[in-house]
Amino acid sequence: QSVLTQPPSVSAAPGQKVTISCSGSSSNIGNDDVSWYQQLPGTAPKLLIYENNKRPSGIPDRFSGSKSGTSATLDITGLQTGDEADYYCGTWDISLSGCVFGTGTKVTVL
Amino acid sequence: EVQLVESGGDLVKPGGSLRLSCAASGFTFGSHSMHWVRQAPGKGLEWVSSMDSSGRHIYYADSVRGRFTTSRDNAKNSLSLQMNSLRAEDTAVYYCARTVGSGTYFDYWGQGALVTVSS
């Protein structure tokens, strides 16, 4: 059972922007950094954002993250068809002594 | 190049056991915490277990605690997940993943191993 809440789906036309929210609590997002993962169909998750707003090498700056209090946000600008995927947020929950993931958001490019 | 390769996935009957392995290469395995994350068919990601670089500290999700055991062999660059008393709800693709330092983000993932629990 996911502890972090995300919208099930978001969509936009190519070139537009989508925003994915990730809502948690003081024991997870409020206590630790947030990461974001992209999962293309049939593949393993891939790290997209770490420590709230940092991008690994090779991740375009069209992807950006932020965190405020017990919520985090992933923005994707200049949407491309190749961005169609499931996106998950993740962090550590100090009460559960374990990692928690968001419910996942499917991005559709119209 | 960092590589994580899972093996051992199979079809197993409820109540049965299975052992997954994750072979690591391309980095200093003994310097990283390692983890298991699973994904049931059509569902989201679920964290299963974490083990620190020394193997002294291990954490489990409530859903598997007491049934699953994580271990590692730093000399063989290998991570394992022993799964006992398997249930239908354990059916999933199991990924091994690593974290960096004290960070809680998974920077590399394996391709996954499918475990199917069914009679």
mmCIF file of N, CA and C in Angstrom, chain A:
data_model
loop_
_atom_site.group_PDB
_atom_site.id
_atom_site.type_symbol
_atom_site.label_atom_id
_atom_site.label_comp_id
_atom_site.label_asym_id
_atom_site.label_seq_id
_atom_site.Cartn_x
_atom_site.Cartn_y
_atom_site.Cartn_z
ATOM 1 N N GLN A 1 0.845 -1.205 0.000
ATOM 2 C CA GLN A 1 0.000 0.000 0.000
ATOM 3 C C GLN A 1 0.877 1.250 0.000
ATOM 4 N N SER A 2 0.703 2.097 -1.018
ATOM 5 C CA SER A 2 1.530 3.283 -1.158
ATOM 6 C C SER A 2 1.187 4.312 -0.100
ATOM 7 N N VAL A 3 2.226 4.933 0.414
ATOM 8 C CA VAL A 3 2.069 5.950 1.444
ATOM 9 C C VAL A 3 2.008 7.333 0.831
ATOM 10 N N LEU A 4 2.606 7.476 -0.348
ATOM 11 C CA LEU A 4 2.655 8.763 -1.023
ATOM 12 C C LEU A 4 1.590 8.801 -2.119
ATOM 13 N N THR A 5 0.859 9.909 -2.197
ATOM 14 C CA THR A 5 -0.261 10.023 -3.124
ATOM 15 C C THR A 5 0.088 10.855 -4.349
ATOM 16 N N GLN A 6 -0.167 10.270 -5.515
ATOM 17 C CA GLN A 6 0.034 10.958 -6.794
ATOM 18 C C GLN A 6 -1.267 10.893 -7.587
ATOM 19 N N PRO A 7 -1.465 11.814 -8.526
ATOM 20 C CA PRO A 7 -2.630 11.698 -9.412
ATOM 21 C C PRO A 7 -2.438 10.502 -10.329
ATOM 22 N N PRO A 8 -3.507 9.750 -10.620
ATOM 23 C CA PRO A 8 -3.365 8.563 -11.461
ATOM 24 C C PRO A 8 -2.846 8.878 -12.867
ATOM 25 N N SER A 9 -3.244 10.015 -13.404
ATOM 26 C CA SER A 9 -2.835 10.332 -14.767
ATOM 27 C C SER A 9 -2.821 11.829 -14.997
ATOM 28 N N VAL A 10 -1.971 12.247 -15.908
ATOM 29 C CA VAL A 10 -1.927 13.613 -16.406
ATOM 30 C C VAL A 10 -1.657 13.532 -17.897
ATOM 31 N N SER A 11 -2.101 14.537 -18.626
ATOM 32 C CA SER A 11 -1.896 14.530 -20.070
ATOM 33 C C SER A 11 -1.768 15.947 -20.589
ATOM 34 N N ALA A 12 -1.111 16.072 -21.719
ATOM 35 C CA ALA A 12 -0.941 17.359 -22.378
ATOM 36 C C ALA A 12 -0.464 17.120 -23.807
ATOM 37 N N ALA A 13 -0.554 18.126 -24.607
ATOM 38 C CA ALA A 13 -0.110 18.040 -25.995
ATOM 39 C C ALA A 13 1.412 18.150 -26.062
ATOM 40 N N PRO A 14 2.000 17.688 -27.163
ATOM 41 C CA PRO A 14 3.446 17.832 -27.330
ATOM 42 C C PRO A 14 3.869 19.293 -27.194
ATOM 43 N N GLY A 15 4.991 19.491 -26.485
ATOM 44 C CA GLY A 15 5.503 20.833 -26.283
ATOM 45 C C GLY A 15 4.955 21.535 -25.057
ATOM 46 N N GLN A 16 3.883 20.994 -24.507
ATOM 47 C CA GLN A 16 3.277 21.602 -23.325
ATOM 48 C C GLN A 16 3.957 21.102 -22.053
ATOM 49 N N LYS A 17 3.403 21.519 -20.920
ATOM 50 C CA LYS A 17 3.975 21.183 -19.612
ATOM 51 C C LYS A 17 2.993 20.374 -18.795
ATOM 52 N N VAL A 18 3.509 19.398 -18.059
ATOM 53 C CA VAL A 18 2.693 18.689 -17.084
ATOM 54 C C VAL A 18 3.368 18.785 -15.714
ATOM 55 N N THR A 19 2.536 18.741 -14.703
ATOM 56 C CA THR A 19 3.016 18.777 -13.322
ATOM 57 C C THR A 19 2.443 17.586 -12.576
ATOM 58 N N ILE A 20 3.307 16.854 -11.901
ATOM 59 C CA ILE A 20 2.886 15.694 -11.123
ATOM 60 C C ILE A 20 3.154 15.978 -9.657
ATOM 61 N N SER A 21 2.129 15.853 -8.842
ATOM 62 C CA SER A 21 2.285 16.101 -7.413
ATOM 63 C C SER A 21 2.498 14.795 -6.650
ATOM 64 N N CYS A 22 3.114 14.920 -5.487
ATOM 65 C CA CYS A 22 3.396 13.776 -4.628
ATOM 66 C C CYS A 22 3.171 14.251 -3.198
ATOM 67 N N SER A 23 2.138 13.733 -2.571
ATOM 68 C CA SER A 23 1.770 14.197 -1.240
ATOM 69 C C SER A 23 2.080 13.137 -0.193
ATOM 70 N N GLY A 24 2.746 13.564 0.874
ATOM 71 C CA GLY A 24 3.124 12.633 1.922
ATOM 72 C C GLY A 24 2.809 13.184 3.302
ATOM 73 N N SER A 25 3.714 12.934 4.233
ATOM 74 C CA SER A 25 3.503 13.369 5.614
ATOM 75 C C SER A 25 4.832 13.756 6.263
ATOM 76 N N SER A 26 4.757 14.120 7.520
ATOM 77 C CA SER A 26 5.958 14.560 8.235
ATOM 78 C C SER A 26 6.957 13.428 8.450
ATOM 79 N N SER A 27 6.495 12.193 8.363
ATOM 80 C CA SER A 27 7.404 11.068 8.597
ATOM 81 C C SER A 27 8.143 10.632 7.332
ATOM 82 N N ASN A 28 7.732 11.143 6.183
ATOM 83 C CA ASN A 28 8.424 10.768 4.949
ATOM 84 C C ASN A 28 8.921 12.007 4.206
ATOM 85 N N ILE A 29 8.107 12.604 3.370
ATOM 86 C CA ILE A 29 8.583 13.755 2.607
ATOM 87 C C ILE A 29 9.035 14.883 3.522
ATOM 88 N N GLY A 30 8.313 15.063 4.634
ATOM 89 C CA GLY A 30 8.675 16.125 5.567
ATOM 90 C C GLY A 30 9.973 15.869 6.298
ATOM 91 N N ASN A 31 10.522 14.644 6.144
ATOM 92 C CA ASN A 31 11.696 14.273 6.905
ATOM 93 C C ASN A 31 12.897 13.904 6.037
ATOM 94 N N ASP A 32 12.686 13.722 4.738
ATOM 95 C CA ASP A 32 13.785 13.263 3.889
ATOM 96 C C ASP A 32 13.635 13.806 2.473
ATOM 97 N N ASP A 33 14.688 13.632 1.699
ATOM 98 C CA ASP A 33 14.668 14.086 0.311
ATOM 99 C C ASP A 33 13.784 13.183 -0.547
ATOM 100 N N VAL A 34 13.304 13.739 -1.647
ATOM 101 C CA VAL A 34 12.430 13.035 -2.573
ATOM 102 C C VAL A 34 13.169 12.736 -3.877
ATOM 103 N N SER A 35 12.910 11.571 -4.419
ATOM 104 C CA SER A 35 13.433 11.207 -5.734
ATOM 105 C C SER A 35 12.258 10.877 -6.644
ATOM 106 N N TRP A 36 12.523 10.944 -7.937
ATOM 107 C CA TRP A 36 11.503 10.646 -8.941
ATOM 108 C C TRP A 36 12.059 9.636 -9.939
ATOM 109 N N TYR A 37 11.192 8.745 -10.397
ATOM 110 C CA TYR A 37 11.587 7.686 -11.312
ATOM 111 C C TYR A 37 10.642 7.657 -12.494
ATOM 112 N N GLN A 38 11.216 7.390 -13.665
ATOM 113 C CA GLN A 38 10.452 7.209 -14.883
ATOM 114 C C GLN A 38 10.490 5.741 -15.265
ATOM 115 N N GLN A 39 9.316 5.168 -15.542
ATOM 116 C CA GLN A 39 9.274 3.780 -15.974
ATOM 117 C C GLN A 39 8.573 3.686 -17.320
ATOM 118 N N LEU A 40 9.346 3.494 -18.356
ATOM 119 C CA LEU A 40 8.796 3.279 -19.685
ATOM 120 C C LEU A 40 8.173 1.895 -19.735
ATOM 121 N N PRO A 41 7.199 1.688 -20.611
ATOM 122 C CA PRO A 41 6.519 0.387 -20.669
ATOM 123 C C PRO A 41 7.485 -0.790 -20.826
ATOM 124 N N GLY A 42 7.339 -1.774 -19.946
ATOM 125 C CA GLY A 42 8.139 -2.988 -20.038
ATOM 126 C C GLY A 42 9.579 -2.871 -19.611
ATOM 127 N N THR A 43 9.935 -1.767 -18.956
ATOM 128 C CA THR A 43 11.324 -1.578 -18.543
ATOM 129 C C THR A 43 11.430 -1.310 -17.052
ATOM 130 N N ALA A 44 12.646 -1.359 -16.533
ATOM 131 C CA ALA A 44 12.878 -1.054 -15.128
ATOM 132 C C ALA A 44 12.777 0.451 -14.892
ATOM 133 N N PRO A 45 12.459 0.841 -13.674
ATOM 134 C CA PRO A 45 12.446 2.282 -13.361
ATOM 135 C C PRO A 45 13.826 2.903 -13.577
ATOM 136 N N LYS A 46 13.811 4.193 -13.861
ATOM 137 C CA LYS A 46 15.040 4.941 -14.091
ATOM 138 C C LYS A 46 15.010 6.201 -13.242
ATOM 139 N N LEU A 47 16.120 6.497 -12.583
ATOM 140 C CA LEU A 47 16.194 7.695 -11.748
ATOM 141 C C LEU A 47 16.123 8.950 -12.597
ATOM 142 N N LEU A 48 15.215 9.830 -12.220
ATOM 143 C CA LEU A 48 14.989 11.063 -12.978
ATOM 144 C C LEU A 48 15.429 12.290 -12.175
ATOM 145 N N ILE A 49 15.101 12.312 -10.908
ATOM 146 C CA ILE A 49 15.414 13.415 -10.007
ATOM 147 C C ILE A 49 15.822 12.822 -8.658
ATOM 148 N N TYR A 50 16.858 13.348 -8.057
ATOM 149 C CA TYR A 50 17.236 12.923 -6.713
ATOM 150 C C TYR A 50 17.456 14.147 -5.823
ATOM 151 N N GLU A 51 17.384 13.903 -4.520
ATOM 152 C CA GLU A 51 17.533 14.981 -3.537
ATOM 153 C C GLU A 51 16.678 16.187 -3.910
ATOM 154 N N ASN A 52 15.443 15.922 -4.228
ATOM 155 C CA ASN A 52 14.380 16.896 -4.495
ATOM 156 C C ASN A 52 14.456 17.581 -5.862
ATOM 157 N N ASN A 53 15.651 17.994 -6.274
ATOM 158 C CA ASN A 53 15.721 18.834 -7.466
ATOM 159 C C ASN A 53 16.973 18.637 -8.322
ATOM 160 N N LYS A 54 17.709 17.568 -8.070
ATOM 161 C CA LYS A 54 18.944 17.337 -8.824
ATOM 162 C C LYS A 54 18.710 16.310 -9.928
ATOM 163 N N ARG A 55 19.344 16.528 -11.051
ATOM 164 C CA ARG A 55 19.212 15.607 -12.188
ATOM 165 C C ARG A 55 20.488 14.808 -12.378
ATOM 166 N N PRO A 56 20.353 13.486 -12.526
ATOM 167 C CA PRO A 56 21.542 12.680 -12.859
ATOM 168 C C PRO A 56 22.058 13.080 -14.230
ATOM 169 N N SER A 57 23.291 12.741 -14.484
ATOM 170 C CA SER A 57 23.877 13.004 -15.784
ATOM 171 C C SER A 57 23.034 12.349 -16.875
ATOM 172 N N GLY A 58 22.754 13.108 -17.927
ATOM 173 C CA GLY A 58 22.003 12.578 -19.048
ATOM 174 C C GLY A 58 20.510 12.868 -19.004
ATOM 175 N N ILE A 59 20.014 13.333 -17.890
ATOM 176 C CA ILE A 59 18.595 13.689 -17.787
ATOM 177 C C ILE A 59 18.435 15.141 -18.248
ATOM 178 N N PRO A 60 17.609 15.379 -19.262
ATOM 179 C CA PRO A 60 17.461 16.746 -19.782
ATOM 180 C C PRO A 60 16.820 17.687 -18.769
ATOM 181 N N ASP A 61 17.113 18.978 -18.934
ATOM 182 C CA ASP A 61 16.593 19.968 -17.977
ATOM 183 C C ASP A 61 15.112 20.250 -18.176
ATOM 184 N N ARG A 62 14.488 19.522 -19.102
ATOM 185 C CA ARG A 62 13.021 19.605 -19.227
ATOM 186 C C ARG A 62 12.343 18.996 -17.986
ATOM 187 N N PHE A 63 13.099 18.177 -17.274
ATOM 188 C CA PHE A 63 12.594 17.555 -16.059
ATOM 189 C C PHE A 63 13.134 18.323 -14.852
ATOM 190 N N SER A 64 12.220 18.749 -13.974
ATOM 191 C CA SER A 64 12.649 19.460 -12.782
ATOM 192 C C SER A 64 11.785 19.068 -11.596
ATOM 193 N N GLY A 65 12.387 19.115 -10.409
ATOM 194 C CA GLY A 65 11.667 18.734 -9.213
ATOM 195 C C GLY A 65 11.775 19.786 -8.140
ATOM 196 N N SER A 66 10.806 19.768 -7.244
ATOM 197 C CA SER A 66 10.820 20.669 -6.105
ATOM 198 C C SER A 66 10.114 20.006 -4.936
ATOM 199 N N LYS A 67 10.361 20.558 -3.761
ATOM 200 C CA LYS A 67 9.731 20.019 -2.551
ATOM 201 C C LYS A 67 9.396 21.180 -1.625
ATOM 202 N N SER A 68 8.243 21.058 -0.983
ATOM 203 C CA SER A 68 7.843 22.063 0.002
ATOM 204 C C SER A 68 7.045 21.360 1.094
ATOM 205 N N GLY A 69 7.563 21.411 2.303
ATOM 206 C CA GLY A 69 6.861 20.762 3.409
ATOM 207 C C GLY A 69 6.721 19.273 3.210
ATOM 208 N N THR A 70 5.486 18.819 3.129
ATOM 209 C CA THR A 70 5.232 17.374 2.978
ATOM 210 C C THR A 70 4.774 17.015 1.567
ATOM 211 N N SER A 71 5.068 17.867 0.604
ATOM 212 C CA SER A 71 4.709 17.586 -0.785
ATOM 213 C C SER A 71 5.880 17.848 -1.712
ATOM 214 N N ALA A 72 5.855 17.181 -2.831
ATOM 215 C CA ALA A 72 6.884 17.366 -3.856
ATOM 216 C C ALA A 72 6.204 17.429 -5.222
ATOM 217 N N THR A 73 6.916 17.972 -6.182
ATOM 218 C CA THR A 73 6.363 18.160 -7.513
ATOM 219 C C THR A 73 7.414 17.852 -8.566
ATOM 220 N N LEU A 74 6.970 17.196 -9.622
ATOM 221 C CA LEU A 74 7.802 16.956 -10.797
ATOM 222 C C LEU A 74 7.182 17.706 -11.967
ATOM 223 N N ASP A 75 7.947 18.531 -12.614
ATOM 224 C CA ASP A 75 7.503 19.242 -13.810
ATOM 225 C C ASP A 75 8.215 18.681 -15.031
ATOM 226 N N ILE A 76 7.445 18.492 -16.087
ATOM 227 C CA ILE A 76 8.016 18.105 -17.375
ATOM 228 C C ILE A 76 7.586 19.156 -18.381
ATOM 229 N N THR A 77 8.531 19.885 -18.922
ATOM 230 C CA THR A 77 8.233 20.901 -19.926
ATOM 231 C C THR A 77 8.634 20.402 -21.307
ATOM 232 N N GLY A 78 8.127 21.076 -22.326
ATOM 233 C CA GLY A 78 8.441 20.649 -23.691
ATOM 234 C C GLY A 78 8.134 19.189 -23.907
ATOM 235 N N LEU A 79 6.934 18.776 -23.524
ATOM 236 C CA LEU A 79 6.536 17.363 -23.536
ATOM 237 C C LEU A 79 6.785 16.708 -24.891
ATOM 238 N N GLN A 80 7.349 15.484 -24.839
ATOM 239 C CA GLN A 80 7.622 14.728 -26.051
ATOM 240 C C GLN A 80 6.925 13.371 -25.978
ATOM 241 N N THR A 81 6.683 12.765 -27.124
ATOM 242 C CA THR A 81 6.009 11.468 -27.135
ATOM 243 C C THR A 81 6.809 10.426 -26.357
ATOM 244 N N GLY A 82 8.119 10.577 -26.352
ATOM 245 C CA GLY A 82 8.966 9.648 -25.620
ATOM 246 C C GLY A 82 8.858 9.787 -24.116
ATOM 247 N N ASP A 83 8.124 10.803 -23.646
ATOM 248 C CA ASP A 83 7.937 10.983 -22.209
ATOM 249 C C ASP A 83 6.756 10.179 -21.684
ATOM 250 N N GLU A 84 6.007 9.534 -22.601
ATOM 251 C CA GLU A 84 4.887 8.717 -22.153
ATOM 252 C C GLU A 84 5.411 7.554 -21.314
ATOM 253 N N ALA A 85 5.033 7.559 -20.055
ATOM 254 C CA ALA A 85 5.574 6.581 -19.113
ATOM 255 C C ALA A 85 4.832 6.726 -17.798
ATOM 256 N N ASP A 86 5.161 5.841 -16.862
ATOM 257 C CA ASP A 86 4.686 5.969 -15.492
ATOM 258 C C ASP A 86 5.780 6.647 -14.676
ATOM 259 N N TYR A 87 5.367 7.544 -13.780
ATOM 260 C CA TYR A 87 6.309 8.279 -12.957
ATOM 261 C C TYR A 87 5.991 8.049 -11.481
ATOM 262 N N TYR A 88 7.033 7.794 -10.706
ATOM 263 C CA TYR A 88 6.878 7.521 -9.281
ATOM 264 C C TYR A 88 7.781 8.429 -8.449
ATOM 265 N N CYS A 89 7.235 8.914 -7.346
ATOM 266 C CA CYS A 89 8.076 9.603 -6.369
ATOM 267 C C CYS A 89 8.475 8.594 -5.304
ATOM 268 N N GLY A 90 9.520 8.905 -4.567
ATOM 269 C CA GLY A 90 9.979 7.999 -3.531
ATOM 270 C C GLY A 90 10.766 8.741 -2.473
ATOM 271 N N THR A 91 10.757 8.203 -1.263
ATOM 272 C CA THR A 91 11.535 8.757 -0.172
ATOM 273 C C THR A 91 11.619 7.727 0.946
ATOM 274 N N TRP A 92 12.269 8.063 2.051
ATOM 275 C CA TRP A 92 12.376 7.178 3.201
ATOM 276 C C TRP A 92 11.366 7.615 4.244
ATOM 277 N N ASP A 93 10.691 6.646 4.846
ATOM 278 C CA ASP A 93 9.738 6.940 5.897
ATOM 279 C C ASP A 93 10.344 6.540 7.239
ATOM 280 N N ILE A 94 10.530 7.526 8.098
ATOM 281 C CA ILE A 94 11.210 7.263 9.365
ATOM 282 C C ILE A 94 10.329 6.449 10.318
ATOM 283 N N SER A 95 9.029 6.555 10.194
ATOM 284 C CA SER A 95 8.130 5.781 11.065
ATOM 285 C C SER A 95 8.085 4.315 10.647
ATOM 286 N N LEU A 96 8.146 4.069 9.359
ATOM 287 C CA LEU A 96 8.098 2.712 8.832
ATOM 288 C C LEU A 96 9.484 2.079 8.769
ATOM 289 N N SER A 97 10.526 2.902 8.912
ATOM 290 C CA SER A 97 11.911 2.437 8.729
ATOM 291 C C SER A 97 12.056 1.720 7.393
ATOM 292 N N GLY A 98 11.536 2.369 6.367
ATOM 293 C CA GLY A 98 11.613 1.774 5.040
ATOM 294 C C GLY A 98 11.352 2.812 3.971
ATOM 295 N N CYS A 99 11.651 2.433 2.754
ATOM 296 C CA CYS A 99 11.414 3.312 1.616
ATOM 297 C C CYS A 99 9.930 3.258 1.236
ATOM 298 N N VAL A 100 9.405 4.366 0.791
ATOM 299 C CA VAL A 100 8.028 4.422 0.322
ATOM 300 C C VAL A 100 7.990 5.048 -1.058
ATOM 301 N N PHE A 101 7.053 4.577 -1.867
ATOM 302 C CA PHE A 101 6.877 5.108 -3.212
ATOM 303 C C PHE A 101 5.490 5.716 -3.350
ATOM 304 N N GLY A 102 5.366 6.579 -4.340
ATOM 305 C CA GLY A 102 4.070 7.116 -4.656
ATOM 306 C C GLY A 102 3.216 6.102 -5.393
ATOM 307 N N THR A 103 1.960 6.440 -5.569
ATOM 308 C CA THR A 103 1.008 5.553 -6.238
ATOM 309 C C THR A 103 1.237 5.465 -7.730
ATOM 310 N N GLY A 104 2.027 6.393 -8.260
ATOM 311 C CA GLY A 104 2.348 6.354 -9.685
ATOM 312 C C GLY A 104 1.415 7.221 -10.514
ATOM 313 N N THR A 105 1.978 7.866 -11.506
ATOM 314 C CA THR A 105 1.220 8.722 -12.420
ATOM 315 C C THR A 105 1.561 8.363 -13.858
ATOM 316 N N LYS A 106 0.537 8.117 -14.638
ATOM 317 C CA LYS A 106 0.742 7.823 -16.056
ATOM 318 C C LYS A 106 0.666 9.123 -16.843
ATOM 319 N N VAL A 107 1.713 9.418 -17.571
ATOM 320 C CA VAL A 107 1.746 10.605 -18.417
ATOM 321 C C VAL A 107 1.400 10.210 -19.840
ATOM 322 N N THR A 108 0.411 10.899 -20.389
ATOM 323 C CA THR A 108 -0.024 10.661 -21.769
ATOM 324 C C THR A 108 0.205 11.927 -22.582
ATOM 325 N N VAL A 109 0.814 11.755 -23.742
ATOM 326 C CA VAL A 109 1.031 12.875 -24.664
ATOM 327 C C VAL A 109 -0.066 12.818 -25.712
ATOM 328 N N LEU A 110 -0.904 13.829 -25.734
ATOM 329 C CA LEU A 110 -2.093 13.828 -26.594
ATOM 330 C C LEU A 110 -1.749 13.985 -28.060
#
